[in-house]
Tab-separated table of C-alpha atoms in Angstrom:
chain	number	residue	atom	x	y	z
A	1	UNK	CA	38.236	92.928	120.330
A	2	UNK	CA	41.030	94.169	122.240
A	3	UNK	CA	43.655	94.903	119.981
A	4	UNK	CA	47.354	95.124	121.591
A	5	UNK	CA	50.019	97.266	120.270
A	6	UNK	CA	53.530	95.871	118.878
A	7	UNK	CA	56.165	95.572	121.710
A	8	UNK	CA	59.663	94.859	122.144
A	9	UNK	CA	61.847	92.317	124.623
A	10	UNK	CA	65.652	92.692	124.103
A	11	UNK	CA	66.398	92.856	120.205
A	12	UNK	CA	62.931	91.097	119.517
A	13	UNK	CA	60.063	92.641	118.248
A	14	UNK	CA	56.322	91.042	118.605
A	15	UNK	CA	53.751	92.585	115.898
A	16	UNK	CA	50.071	91.492	116.455
A	17	UNK	CA	47.263	91.067	113.153
A	18	UNK	CA	43.788	90.763	114.400
A	19	UNK	CA	41.836	87.717	113.011
A	20	UNK	CA	38.746	88.952	111.719
A	21	UNK	CA	35.523	86.923	113.867
A	22	UNK	CA	38.099	85.475	116.465
A	23	UNK	CA	38.601	86.260	119.860
A	24	UNK	CA	42.643	86.000	119.377
A	25	UNK	CA	45.422	87.771	117.127
A	26	UNK	CA	48.295	86.497	114.786
A	27	UNK	CA	51.403	87.204	117.104
A	28	UNK	CA	54.676	87.265	114.873
A	29	UNK	CA	58.389	87.436	116.508
A	30	UNK	CA	60.971	89.046	114.753
A	31	UNK	CA	64.679	89.667	115.384
A	32	UNK	CA	65.435	92.805	113.284
A	33	UNK	CA	63.782	92.258	110.095
A	34	UNK	CA	63.944	87.980	110.388
A	35	UNK	CA	60.688	86.366	111.556
A	36	UNK	CA	61.285	83.670	113.800
A	37	UNK	CA	58.259	82.622	114.667
A	38	UNK	CA	54.461	82.996	114.595
A	39	UNK	CA	51.344	82.061	117.178
A	40	UNK	CA	47.786	82.662	117.569
A	41	UNK	CA	47.124	84.092	120.674
A	42	UNK	CA	43.850	85.011	123.217
A	43	UNK	CA	43.249	88.312	122.876
A	44	UNK	CA	43.377	88.112	127.146
A	45	UNK	CA	47.196	87.744	126.950
A	46	UNK	CA	49.114	90.327	128.445
A	47	UNK	CA	52.740	91.010	126.805
A	48	UNK	CA	54.543	88.782	129.814
A	49	UNK	CA	52.495	85.969	128.744
A	50	UNK	CA	52.630	86.456	124.767
A	51	UNK	CA	56.776	86.636	125.427
A	52	UNK	CA	56.453	83.323	127.007
A	53	UNK	CA	54.964	81.792	124.340
A	54	UNK	CA	57.589	82.726	122.082
A	55	UNK	CA	60.680	81.262	124.971
A	56	UNK	CA	61.415	78.444	122.518
A	57	UNK	CA	61.457	80.255	119.204
A	58	UNK	CA	63.645	83.008	121.367
A	59	UNK	CA	66.594	80.002	123.150
A	60	UNK	CA	66.564	78.371	119.380
A	61	UNK	CA	67.503	81.440	117.886
A	62	UNK	CA	70.273	82.001	120.433
A	63	UNK	CA	71.409	78.707	120.849
A	64	UNK	CA	72.234	78.661	116.890
A	65	UNK	CA	73.616	81.965	117.142
A	66	UNK	CA	75.845	80.814	119.883
A	67	UNK	CA	77.078	77.768	118.162
A	68	UNK	CA	77.728	79.370	114.996
A	69	UNK	CA	79.741	82.777	116.456
A	70	UNK	CA	81.596	81.207	120.039
A	71	UNK	CA	85.171	81.468	119.443
A	72	UNK	CA	86.837	78.014	118.709
A	73	UNK	CA	87.671	75.693	121.569
A	74	UNK	CA	90.034	73.795	123.741
A	75	UNK	CA	89.586	70.783	125.740
A	76	UNK	CA	91.286	68.877	128.540
A	77	UNK	CA	91.898	65.309	127.580
A	78	UNK	CA	92.823	62.762	129.655
A	79	UNK	CA	94.831	59.934	128.310
A	80	UNK	CA	93.737	56.976	130.328
A	81	UNK	CA	89.885	57.144	129.059
A	82	UNK	CA	90.042	59.715	126.529
A	83	UNK	CA	87.808	61.542	127.686
A	84	UNK	CA	87.480	65.369	127.862
A	85	UNK	CA	87.525	66.884	131.120
A	86	UNK	CA	87.029	70.411	130.615
A	87	UNK	CA	85.898	72.267	126.923
A	88	UNK	CA	87.361	75.593	126.746
A	89	UNK	CA	86.191	78.694	124.521
A	90	UNK	CA	89.004	80.702	123.892
A	91	UNK	CA	90.045	83.987	122.340
A	92	UNK	CA	93.087	82.467	120.571
A	93	UNK	CA	95.073	79.274	120.340
A	94	UNK	CA	98.361	78.797	122.149
A	95	UNK	CA	101.476	78.399	120.780
A	96	UNK	CA	103.030	75.334	120.900
A	97	UNK	CA	100.229	73.250	119.269
A	98	UNK	CA	101.171	70.797	116.676
A	99	UNK	CA	99.095	67.819	115.117
A	100	UNK	CA	98.939	64.894	117.089
A	101	UNK	CA	96.805	62.473	119.244
A	102	UNK	CA	97.262	62.159	122.852
A	103	UNK	CA	99.336	58.958	123.744
A	104	UNK	CA	100.395	57.205	127.298
A	105	UNK	CA	103.548	59.495	127.394
A	106	UNK	CA	101.502	62.534	128.999
A	107	UNK	CA	98.501	61.812	131.507
A	108	UNK	CA	96.708	65.108	130.390
A	109	UNK	CA	96.666	66.782	126.811
A	110	UNK	CA	95.381	70.125	125.648
A	111	UNK	CA	93.521	69.216	122.632
A	112	UNK	CA	91.925	71.757	119.932
A	113	UNK	CA	88.045	70.974	119.426
A	114	UNK	CA	88.152	71.767	115.609
A	115	UNK	CA	89.665	69.079	113.313
A	116	UNK	CA	92.601	68.512	112.346
A	117	UNK	CA	93.171	67.890	115.972
A	118	UNK	CA	96.330	70.083	117.211
A	119	UNK	CA	97.657	69.507	120.678
A	120	UNK	CA	100.337	69.508	123.435
A	121	UNK	CA	100.799	67.506	126.791
A	122	UNK	CA	99.569	69.929	129.558
A	123	UNK	CA	99.604	69.443	133.341
A	124	UNK	CA	97.057	70.375	135.352
A	125	UNK	CA	98.449	73.990	136.835
A	126	UNK	CA	99.507	74.606	133.072
A	127	UNK	CA	95.929	74.171	131.716
A	128	UNK	CA	94.478	76.186	134.395
A	129	UNK	CA	96.784	79.130	133.937
A	130	UNK	CA	95.999	78.970	130.161
A	131	UNK	CA	92.226	79.024	130.700
A	132	UNK	CA	92.716	81.990	132.652
A	133	UNK	CA	94.576	83.723	130.306
A	134	UNK	CA	92.338	82.300	127.020
A	135	UNK	CA	89.133	81.778	127.968
A	136	UNK	CA	86.940	83.571	125.898
A	137	UNK	CA	83.653	85.736	127.501
A	138	UNK	CA	80.819	83.998	128.235
A	139	UNK	CA	78.923	86.564	125.871
A	140	UNK	CA	81.628	86.621	123.211
A	141	UNK	CA	79.060	85.329	120.466
A	142	UNK	CA	76.965	88.377	120.789
A	143	UNK	CA	79.604	90.411	119.183
A	144	UNK	CA	79.165	88.755	115.822
A	145	UNK	CA	75.457	89.983	115.924
A	146	UNK	CA	76.746	93.536	116.002
A	147	UNK	CA	78.374	95.969	113.359
A	148	UNK	CA	82.208	96.297	113.530
A	149	UNK	CA	81.735	100.137	114.004
A	150	UNK	CA	80.130	100.125	117.194
A	151	UNK	CA	82.684	97.209	118.727
A	152	UNK	CA	86.090	99.257	117.682
A	153	UNK	CA	88.376	100.557	120.263
A	154	UNK	CA	90.076	102.839	117.512
A	155	UNK	CA	87.968	106.123	117.795
A	156	UNK	CA	87.956	107.663	114.080
A	157	UNK	CA	86.306	104.664	113.194
A	158	UNK	CA	84.048	104.175	116.386
A	159	UNK	CA	80.000	104.971	116.096
A	160	UNK	CA	77.243	105.342	118.945
A	161	UNK	CA	75.356	102.176	118.939
A	162	UNK	CA	71.874	102.406	118.142
A	163	UNK	CA	68.997	101.707	120.812
A	164	UNK	CA	68.689	98.346	119.124
A	165	UNK	CA	71.882	97.554	119.588
A	166	UNK	CA	72.215	98.405	123.053
A	167	UNK	CA	69.511	96.086	123.407
A	168	UNK	CA	71.192	92.672	122.750
A	169	UNK	CA	73.487	93.501	125.930
A	170	UNK	CA	71.294	95.058	128.413
A	171	UNK	CA	67.743	95.582	129.919
A	172	UNK	CA	64.809	93.075	129.996
A	173	UNK	CA	64.802	90.180	127.178
A	174	UNK	CA	68.495	91.083	126.423
A	175	UNK	CA	71.048	88.358	125.526
A	176	UNK	CA	72.999	88.876	128.531
A	177	UNK	CA	70.487	89.002	131.298
A	178	UNK	CA	72.328	92.326	132.281
A	179	UNK	CA	69.428	94.769	133.758
A	180	UNK	CA	69.451	98.252	132.699
A	181	UNK	CA	69.313	99.353	136.762
A	182	UNK	CA	72.931	97.372	136.574
A	183	UNK	CA	74.102	99.109	133.402
A	184	UNK	CA	72.957	102.433	134.661
A	185	UNK	CA	75.271	102.182	138.076
A	186	UNK	CA	77.907	101.200	136.214
A	187	UNK	CA	78.265	103.940	134.097
A	188	UNK	CA	77.188	106.552	136.824
A	189	UNK	CA	73.738	107.606	135.098
A	190	UNK	CA	69.956	106.967	136.791
A	191	UNK	CA	68.044	103.949	135.731
A	192	UNK	CA	65.624	106.352	134.530
A	193	UNK	CA	67.887	108.131	132.278
A	194	UNK	CA	69.297	104.887	131.309
A	195	UNK	CA	66.127	103.413	130.206
A	196	UNK	CA	65.085	106.778	128.684
A	197	UNK	CA	67.659	106.467	126.315
A	198	UNK	CA	68.012	102.955	125.451
A	199	UNK	CA	65.064	100.768	126.340
A	200	UNK	CA	62.735	98.698	123.891
A	201	UNK	CA	60.067	100.923	124.636
A	202	UNK	CA	62.249	104.100	123.847
A	203	UNK	CA	63.217	101.988	120.822
A	204	UNK	CA	59.334	101.241	119.246
A	205	UNK	CA	58.370	105.040	119.825
A	206	UNK	CA	61.375	106.293	117.185
A	207	UNK	CA	60.248	103.431	114.894
A	208	UNK	CA	62.818	100.403	114.475
A	209	UNK	CA	64.368	101.738	111.151
A	210	UNK	CA	65.455	105.234	112.883
A	211	UNK	CA	66.490	104.738	116.343
A	212	UNK	CA	67.148	107.962	118.354
A	213	UNK	CA	70.179	108.320	118.752
A	214	UNK	CA	71.644	109.042	122.141
A	215	UNK	CA	74.726	111.346	123.101
A	216	UNK	CA	77.928	110.196	125.637
A	217	UNK	CA	77.265	106.406	126.047
A	218	UNK	CA	78.729	103.033	124.271
A	219	UNK	CA	79.693	99.558	125.189
A	220	UNK	CA	82.336	97.307	123.883
A	221	UNK	CA	81.580	93.655	124.145
A	222	UNK	CA	84.811	92.356	125.914
A	223	UNK	CA	83.843	94.464	128.878
A	224	UNK	CA	79.854	93.364	129.727
A	225	UNK	CA	79.602	92.583	133.081
A	226	UNK	CA	76.838	90.255	135.170
A	227	UNK	CA	76.766	87.802	137.825
A	228	UNK	CA	78.723	84.840	136.808
A	229	UNK	CA	81.588	86.952	135.623
A	230	UNK	CA	80.288	87.620	132.317
A	231	UNK	CA	82.731	88.425	129.242
A	232	UNK	CA	80.978	91.479	128.161
A	233	UNK	CA	81.202	94.412	130.030
A	234	UNK	CA	79.225	97.585	130.025
A	235	UNK	CA	81.137	100.753	129.591
A	236	UNK	CA	79.644	104.431	129.512
A	237	UNK	CA	79.602	108.399	129.304
A	238	UNK	CA	82.583	108.076	126.628
A	239	UNK	CA	82.097	111.042	124.925
A	240	UNK	CA	84.120	111.600	121.838
A	241	UNK	CA	86.310	113.904	124.227
A	242	UNK	CA	87.623	111.126	125.985
A	243	UNK	CA	87.867	108.945	123.335
A	244	UNK	CA	90.331	111.179	121.763
């Protein structure tokens, strides 16, 4: 029997258990210590094929986390039809809203998605300006999965993220799709150096419960870049001295 080793992809880890007398293994998918799914899989599969078998479970986890943690929303309502033309997750609710129902006095209304409904009349130009100013990053929900002390902008309360925390936002299998090469280029190190510090393989070699501490790199959830103008931008090379 070919016994594969545990491996990681992004913040998820995959662990096999041999099944006596069978040409298969029982693979379990974990997010941290949380068990997400289990499949009996043939010995012949490679890591990529094994991960593919858990795609639905990973997508389900991400969808539930996004639904739970995405910031509150606004929508542009057309009074004539009562339909929401645009829905938008925002960093805060703008001033000037009051409890109301769209009526024929104005063609467009800015409304909260949560109950009770608050809103105000707006023009399309006003809505565009508000959207540009208040739109939450596409991946803002990921911040809720991470501890406050790696997200704070207060140098005194900040600590360096572990490799497992980094894997949420950077690398193969991350929740953002930002690759290690893109992150390395952004913070001015080689892909090999970044990968050695923060890759999933490195995390497994150093045991998930005691990830290696790497020096000089960090990230902030509101600063992660991706090709779709992702709200999170990777930043790096912030030594303690540079944060003072």
